[in-house]
mmCIF file of C-alpha atoms in Angstrom:
data_model
loop_
_atom_site.group_PDB
_atom_site.id
_atom_site.type_symbol
_atom_site.label_atom_id
_atom_site.label_comp_id
_atom_site.label_asym_id
_atom_site.label_seq_id
_atom_site.Cartn_x
_atom_site.Cartn_y
_atom_site.Cartn_z
ATOM 1 C CA MET G 1 7.932 -2.339 -13.228
ATOM 2 C CA LYS G 2 5.245 -4.106 -11.245
ATOM 3 C CA LYS G 3 3.687 -1.799 -8.677
ATOM 4 C CA SER G 4 4.207 -1.938 -4.950
ATOM 5 C CA ILE G 5 1.063 -2.002 -2.813
ATOM 6 C CA PHE G 6 0.785 0.280 0.223
ATOM 7 C CA TYR G 7 -1.800 -1.000 2.715
ATOM 8 C CA HIS G 8 -3.107 1.404 5.305
ATOM 9 C CA ALA G 9 -6.166 2.029 7.442
ATOM 10 C CA GLY G 10 -6.464 5.801 7.427
ATOM 11 C CA CYS G 11 -4.643 6.273 10.748
ATOM 12 C CA PRO G 12 -2.458 9.375 11.202
ATOM 13 C CA VAL G 13 0.737 7.287 11.134
ATOM 14 C CA CYS G 14 -0.531 5.693 7.913
ATOM 15 C CA VAL G 15 -1.244 9.013 6.194
ATOM 16 C CA SER G 16 2.170 10.394 7.082
ATOM 17 C CA ALA G 17 3.963 7.251 5.875
ATOM 18 C CA GLU G 18 1.866 7.206 2.682
ATOM 19 C CA GLN G 19 3.056 10.689 1.772
ATOM 20 C CA ASP G 20 6.664 9.713 2.392
ATOM 21 C CA ILE G 21 6.425 6.508 0.360
ATOM 22 C CA VAL G 22 4.692 8.226 -2.559
ATOM 23 C CA ASN G 23 7.399 10.907 -2.561
ATOM 24 C CA LEU G 24 10.176 8.311 -2.492
ATOM 25 C CA VAL G 25 8.830 5.703 -4.878
ATOM 26 C CA GLY G 26 6.674 7.844 -7.170
ATOM 27 C CA THR G 27 2.881 7.873 -7.247
ATOM 28 C CA GLU G 28 2.830 5.834 -10.476
ATOM 29 C CA ASN G 29 4.735 2.984 -8.835
ATOM 30 C CA VAL G 30 2.494 2.311 -5.869
ATOM 31 C CA GLU G 31 -1.125 1.294 -5.415
ATOM 32 C CA ILE G 32 -2.711 2.661 -2.252
ATOM 33 C CA VAL G 33 -5.228 0.377 -0.519
ATOM 34 C CA ASN G 34 -7.212 1.425 2.561
ATOM 35 C CA ILE G 35 -8.136 -1.878 4.183
ATOM 36 C CA GLY G 36 -10.189 -0.005 6.769
ATOM 37 C CA GLN G 37 -12.599 0.897 3.966
ATOM 38 C CA ASP G 38 -11.783 -1.732 1.324
ATOM 39 C CA ARG G 39 -12.381 -4.587 3.732
ATOM 40 C CA ASN G 40 -12.532 -7.333 1.134
ATOM 41 C CA ARG G 41 -8.793 -6.800 0.608
ATOM 42 C CA ILE G 42 -7.854 -7.578 4.222
ATOM 43 C CA SER G 43 -7.342 -11.279 3.467
ATOM 44 C CA GLU G 44 -5.141 -10.408 0.475
ATOM 45 C CA ALA G 45 -3.001 -8.242 2.757
ATOM 46 C CA GLU G 46 -2.749 -11.025 5.327
ATOM 47 C CA LYS G 47 -1.685 -13.512 2.646
ATOM 48 C CA ALA G 48 1.065 -11.075 1.612
ATOM 49 C CA GLY G 49 2.378 -11.178 5.194
ATOM 50 C CA VAL G 50 1.001 -7.851 6.390
ATOM 51 C CA ASN G 51 0.747 -7.977 10.195
ATOM 52 C CA SER G 52 0.220 -4.265 10.797
ATOM 53 C CA VAL G 53 -0.425 -1.102 8.844
ATOM 54 C CA PRO G 54 1.012 0.906 7.269
ATOM 55 C CA ALA G 55 2.901 -1.698 5.236
ATOM 56 C CA LEU G 56 4.400 -1.774 1.779
ATOM 57 C CA VAL G 57 4.425 -4.978 -0.268
ATOM 58 C CA THR G 58 7.211 -4.674 -2.829
ATOM 59 C CA PRO G 59 7.018 -5.916 -6.448
ATOM 60 C CA ASN G 60 9.036 -9.013 -5.496
ATOM 61 C CA GLY G 61 6.623 -9.845 -2.700
ATOM 62 C CA ASN G 62 8.505 -8.698 0.384
ATOM 63 C CA THR G 63 6.499 -6.944 3.066
ATOM 64 C CA LEU G 64 7.970 -3.880 4.725
ATOM 65 C CA HIS G 65 6.151 -2.889 7.901
ATOM 66 C CA ILE G 66 6.594 0.858 8.267
ATOM 67 C CA ASN G 67 6.324 2.448 11.696
ATOM 68 C CA PHE G 68 3.202 1.250 13.463
ATOM 69 C CA GLY G 69 -0.348 2.443 13.023
ATOM 70 C CA ALA G 70 -2.585 -0.503 13.811
ATOM 71 C CA SER G 71 -2.435 -4.282 13.846
ATOM 72 C CA ILE G 72 -4.487 -6.236 11.340
ATOM 73 C CA ALA G 73 -6.487 -7.579 14.288
ATOM 74 C CA ASP G 74 -7.410 -4.005 15.212
ATOM 75 C CA VAL G 75 -8.449 -3.232 11.640
ATOM 76 C CA LYS G 76 -10.630 -6.345 11.557
ATOM 77 C CA GLY G 77 -12.138 -5.796 15.010
ATOM 78 C CA MET C 1 16.825 15.559 -4.764
ATOM 79 C CA LYS C 2 18.397 15.317 -1.342
ATOM 80 C CA LYS C 3 19.259 11.730 -0.454
ATOM 81 C CA SER C 4 17.467 9.568 2.050
ATOM 82 C CA ILE C 5 19.635 7.860 4.663
ATOM 83 C CA PHE C 6 19.136 4.177 5.441
ATOM 84 C CA TYR C 7 20.510 3.247 8.880
ATOM 85 C CA HIS C 8 21.141 -0.401 9.609
ATOM 86 C CA ALA C 9 23.314 -2.610 11.770
ATOM 87 C CA GLY C 10 24.070 -5.538 9.497
ATOM 88 C CA CYS C 11 21.300 -7.750 10.864
ATOM 89 C CA PRO C 12 19.511 -10.133 8.460
ATOM 90 C CA VAL C 13 16.298 -8.078 8.621
ATOM 91 C CA CYS C 14 18.394 -4.992 7.833
ATOM 92 C CA VAL C 15 20.086 -6.537 4.798
ATOM 93 C CA SER C 16 16.772 -7.716 3.358
ATOM 94 C CA ALA C 17 15.131 -4.317 3.870
ATOM 95 C CA GLU C 18 18.168 -2.550 2.409
ATOM 96 C CA GLN C 19 17.838 -4.493 -0.841
ATOM 97 C CA ASP C 20 14.141 -3.670 -1.035
ATOM 98 C CA ILE C 21 14.669 0.033 -0.343
ATOM 99 C CA VAL C 22 17.505 0.333 -2.860
ATOM 100 C CA ASN C 23 15.341 -1.374 -5.483
ATOM 101 C CA LEU C 24 12.409 0.922 -4.773
ATOM 102 C CA VAL C 25 14.145 4.252 -4.310
ATOM 103 C CA GLY C 26 17.213 3.778 -6.509
ATOM 104 C CA THR C 27 20.759 3.330 -5.262
ATOM 105 C CA GLU C 28 21.668 6.912 -6.209
ATOM 106 C CA ASN C 29 18.959 8.308 -3.931
ATOM 107 C CA VAL C 30 19.926 6.670 -0.681
ATOM 108 C CA GLU C 31 23.002 6.704 1.544
ATOM 109 C CA ILE C 32 23.543 3.447 3.438
ATOM 110 C CA VAL C 33 24.989 3.779 6.942
ATOM 111 C CA ASN C 34 25.903 0.784 9.116
ATOM 112 C CA ILE C 35 25.775 2.175 12.650
ATOM 113 C CA GLY C 36 27.009 -1.155 13.991
ATOM 114 C CA GLN C 37 30.358 -0.396 12.303
ATOM 115 C CA ASP C 38 30.163 3.395 11.844
ATOM 116 C CA ARG C 39 29.505 3.990 15.525
ATOM 117 C CA ASN C 40 30.195 7.717 15.490
ATOM 118 C CA ARG C 41 26.982 8.113 13.493
ATOM 119 C CA ILE C 42 24.751 6.555 16.169
ATOM 120 C CA SER C 43 24.068 9.935 17.791
ATOM 121 C CA GLU C 44 23.176 11.439 14.399
ATOM 122 C CA ALA C 45 20.675 8.615 13.880
ATOM 123 C CA GLU C 46 19.186 9.164 17.328
ATOM 124 C CA LYS C 47 18.798 12.892 16.651
ATOM 125 C CA ALA C 48 16.935 12.030 13.451
ATOM 126 C CA GLY C 49 14.465 10.040 15.548
ATOM 127 C CA VAL C 50 15.756 6.550 14.767
ATOM 128 C CA ASN C 51 14.650 4.210 17.576
ATOM 129 C CA SER C 52 15.409 0.922 15.851
ATOM 130 C CA VAL C 53 17.084 -0.357 12.723
ATOM 131 C CA PRO C 54 16.559 -0.714 9.871
ATOM 132 C CA ALA C 55 15.175 2.801 9.428
ATOM 133 C CA LEU C 56 14.971 5.236 6.546
ATOM 134 C CA VAL C 57 15.245 8.977 7.136
ATOM 135 C CA THR C 58 13.588 10.712 4.199
ATOM 136 C CA PRO C 59 14.882 13.914 2.533
ATOM 137 C CA ASN C 60 12.271 15.935 4.430
ATOM 138 C CA GLY C 61 13.440 14.531 7.747
ATOM 139 C CA ASN C 62 10.765 11.943 8.504
ATOM 140 C CA THR C 63 11.915 8.651 9.960
ATOM 141 C CA LEU C 64 10.362 5.448 8.675
ATOM 142 C CA HIS C 65 11.075 2.456 10.895
ATOM 143 C CA ILE C 66 11.026 -0.601 8.656
ATOM 144 C CA ASN C 67 10.281 -4.013 10.133
ATOM 145 C CA PHE C 68 12.422 -4.585 13.196
ATOM 146 C CA GLY C 69 16.020 -5.700 13.359
ATOM 147 C CA ALA C 70 17.442 -4.211 16.534
ATOM 148 C CA SER C 71 16.801 -1.339 18.902
ATOM 149 C CA ILE C 72 19.327 1.483 19.097
ATOM 150 C CA ALA C 73 19.977 0.404 22.687
ATOM 151 C CA ASP C 74 20.976 -3.033 21.394
ATOM 152 C CA VAL C 75 23.287 -1.519 18.793
ATOM 153 C CA LYS C 76 24.948 0.634 21.453
ATOM 154 C CA GLY C 77 25.216 -2.170 24.015
#
């Protein structure tokens, strides 16, 4: 199965959601990307439809925004 | 493993997120509850910390709000 991608920015809401998603989906099925640190992946996240973090992009390309940590604008700013 | 519970209210955003969650987590690991129809479970959802639907309550009791379909107030109203 193609992996999901979990985008976050290190915020407390992000860390909590990351643990939940990894538990639910399995660590081998999800790539974790910190766009606060890995800033060259911000545009990739935006193209996938990520408006806020944490967000999970599923293998079929749907974006699930999970709770609310920070907007992409905040991460960029 | 204890099941997660996915609360929704039949909205288009809910249906889309439900398909994604079932694909990711596995249909055997998640109970689907439509609180728009199954209205006696609204209070249970509220106690679990569900403020809007769709939302996933994980086996360890964390609530993940996924995208945004409707507030609980809207579902009740």
